[in-house]
Each structure stands twice: as structure tokens, then as C-alpha cells.
GROMACS .gro file of C-alpha atoms in nm:
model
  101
    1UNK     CA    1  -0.185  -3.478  -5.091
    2UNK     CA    2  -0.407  -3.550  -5.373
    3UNK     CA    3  -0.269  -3.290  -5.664
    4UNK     CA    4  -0.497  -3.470  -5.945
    5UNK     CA    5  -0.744  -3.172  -5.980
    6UNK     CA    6  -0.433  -2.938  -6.080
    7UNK     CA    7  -0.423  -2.901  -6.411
    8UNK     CA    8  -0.049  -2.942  -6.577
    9UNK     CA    9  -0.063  -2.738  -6.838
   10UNK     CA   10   0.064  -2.396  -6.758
   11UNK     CA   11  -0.183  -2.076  -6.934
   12UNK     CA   12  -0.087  -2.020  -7.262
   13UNK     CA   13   0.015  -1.677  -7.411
   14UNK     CA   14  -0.118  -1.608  -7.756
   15UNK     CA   15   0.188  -1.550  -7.966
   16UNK     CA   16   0.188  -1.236  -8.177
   17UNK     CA   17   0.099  -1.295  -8.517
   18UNK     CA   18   0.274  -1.128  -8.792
   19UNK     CA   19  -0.008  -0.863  -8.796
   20UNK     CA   20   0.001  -0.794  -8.474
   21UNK     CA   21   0.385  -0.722  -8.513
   22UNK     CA   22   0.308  -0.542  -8.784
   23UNK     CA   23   0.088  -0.274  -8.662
   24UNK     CA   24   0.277  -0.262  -8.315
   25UNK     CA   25   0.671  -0.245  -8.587
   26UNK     CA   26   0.397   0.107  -8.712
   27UNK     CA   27   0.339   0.190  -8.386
   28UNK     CA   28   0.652   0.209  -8.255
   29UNK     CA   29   0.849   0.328  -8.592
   30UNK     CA   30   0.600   0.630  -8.581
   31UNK     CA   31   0.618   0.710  -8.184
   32UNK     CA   32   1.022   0.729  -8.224
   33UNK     CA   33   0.965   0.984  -8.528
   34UNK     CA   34   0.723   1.201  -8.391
   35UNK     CA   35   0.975   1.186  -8.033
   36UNK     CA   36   1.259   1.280  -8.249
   37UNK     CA   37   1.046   1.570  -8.441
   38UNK     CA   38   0.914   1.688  -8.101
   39UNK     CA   39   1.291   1.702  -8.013
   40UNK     CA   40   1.403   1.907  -8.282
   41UNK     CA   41   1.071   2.136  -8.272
   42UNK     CA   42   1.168   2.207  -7.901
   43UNK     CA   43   1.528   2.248  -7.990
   44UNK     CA   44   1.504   2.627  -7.983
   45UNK     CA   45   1.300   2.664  -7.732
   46UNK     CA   46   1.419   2.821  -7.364
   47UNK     CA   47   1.312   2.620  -7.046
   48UNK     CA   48   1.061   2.810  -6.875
   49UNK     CA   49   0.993   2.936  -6.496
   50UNK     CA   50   0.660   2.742  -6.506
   51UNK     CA   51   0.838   2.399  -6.466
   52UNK     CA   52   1.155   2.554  -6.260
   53UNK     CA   53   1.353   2.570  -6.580
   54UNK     CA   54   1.716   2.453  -6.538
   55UNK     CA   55   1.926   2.184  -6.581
   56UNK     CA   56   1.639   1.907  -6.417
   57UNK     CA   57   1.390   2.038  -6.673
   58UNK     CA   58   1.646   1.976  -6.988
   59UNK     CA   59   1.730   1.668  -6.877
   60UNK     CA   60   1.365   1.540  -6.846
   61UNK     CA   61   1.209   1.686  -7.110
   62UNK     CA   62   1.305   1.438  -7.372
   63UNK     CA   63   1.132   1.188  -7.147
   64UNK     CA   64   0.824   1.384  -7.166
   65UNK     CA   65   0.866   1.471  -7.526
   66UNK     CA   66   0.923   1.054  -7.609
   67UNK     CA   67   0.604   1.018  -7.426
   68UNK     CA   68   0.422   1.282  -7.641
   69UNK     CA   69   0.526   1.062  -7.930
   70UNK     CA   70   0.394   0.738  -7.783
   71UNK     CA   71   0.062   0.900  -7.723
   72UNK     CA   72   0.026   1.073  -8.111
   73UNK     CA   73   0.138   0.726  -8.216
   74UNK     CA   74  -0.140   0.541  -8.017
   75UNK     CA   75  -0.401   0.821  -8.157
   76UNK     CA   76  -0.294   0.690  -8.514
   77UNK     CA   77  -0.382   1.065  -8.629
   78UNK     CA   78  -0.050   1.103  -8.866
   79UNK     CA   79  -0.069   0.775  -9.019
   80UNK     CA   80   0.299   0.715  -9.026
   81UNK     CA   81   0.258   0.392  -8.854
   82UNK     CA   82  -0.001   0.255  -9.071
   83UNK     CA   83   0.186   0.324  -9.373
   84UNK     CA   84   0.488   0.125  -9.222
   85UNK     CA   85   0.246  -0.168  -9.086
   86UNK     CA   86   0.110  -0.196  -9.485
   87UNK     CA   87   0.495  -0.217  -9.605
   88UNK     CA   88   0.615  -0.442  -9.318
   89UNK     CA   89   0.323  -0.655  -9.398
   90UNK     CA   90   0.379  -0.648  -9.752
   91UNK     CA   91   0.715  -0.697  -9.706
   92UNK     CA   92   0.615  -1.048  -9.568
   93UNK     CA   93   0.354  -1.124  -9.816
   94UNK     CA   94   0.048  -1.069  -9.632
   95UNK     CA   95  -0.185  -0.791  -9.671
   96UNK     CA   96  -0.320  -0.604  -9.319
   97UNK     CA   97  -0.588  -0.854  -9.283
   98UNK     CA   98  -0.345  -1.126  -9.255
   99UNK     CA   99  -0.430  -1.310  -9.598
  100UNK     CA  100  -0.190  -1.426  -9.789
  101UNK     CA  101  -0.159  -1.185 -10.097
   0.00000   0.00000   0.00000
């Protein structure tokens, strides 16, 4: 069995780099506040007969409400997470393009 033509060296992952930790530290700092805001906005609010209501709808409407967060964090439209990406990346002496500053 002739195994010369395999190559040895297994595919490398690129490694996040401290800006790409940054902006994803943003991302997911601002998709947890907007969840939790989303929480307390639907506090108040009664389950309705358009999803069955009930116990199963309480109980899976934080999941859906966590979601809701993820996706206004992806949009960027608050800014929340760009505002923490700039101090995380500050806080580690580099600016957002990844110079040292």
C-alpha cells in the first residue's frame, strides 16, 4: 500500500484573532442583553390562543425570545455590540482594525 501521496499534515483551522473575538465578545454581550430586555418587555404579557397559550408556550418562549436577540445582534442595528468590541479591543491595546494603538 503505497500511502506516499497522502499528505501528513492534517487542515489547519485559522485561529481567531483577537479581533475576531472581539467583535464575536460584541456580538454575543449584545444578543444576551437584548434576550434579557425581550424577557422583561414580555414579562407582562398573557400567552395567547394563537400559539395554544399554556404552560408549553411559557416554557418556550424564552427560547424564542433568546433567538430574537441573536438575530437583532447579528443585524448590528443597536450598536451595543460594537461599542463592547471597541472597549474589549481597547482593553487589549489594539484598535478594531487590529493595529497596535
Amino acid at each position: 500500500m503505497d500511502i506516499s501521496s497522502l499528505s501528513m499534515t492534517a487542515p489547519t483551522v485559522k485561529p481567531a484573532t483577537p479581533n475576531r473575538a472581539a467583535e464575536k465578545a460584541g456580538q454575543e454581550f449584545e444578543a444576551l442583553m437584548v434576550g434579557q430586555m425581550l424577557e422583561s418587555m414580555f414579562a407582562g404579557v398573557e400567552t395567547g390562543s394563537a400559539f395554544g397559550g399554556g404552560q408549553g408556550e411559557r416554557t418556550w418562549r424564552s427560547f424564542m425570545l433568546q433567538e430574537y436577540g441573536k438575530a437583532i445582534a447579528e443585524a448590528g442595528t443597536l450598536g451595543i455590540g460594537r461599542m463592547v468590541e471597541a472597549d474589549v479591543a481597547r482593553l487589549y491595546g489594539q484598535t478594531s482594525e487590529g493595529t497596535k494603538g
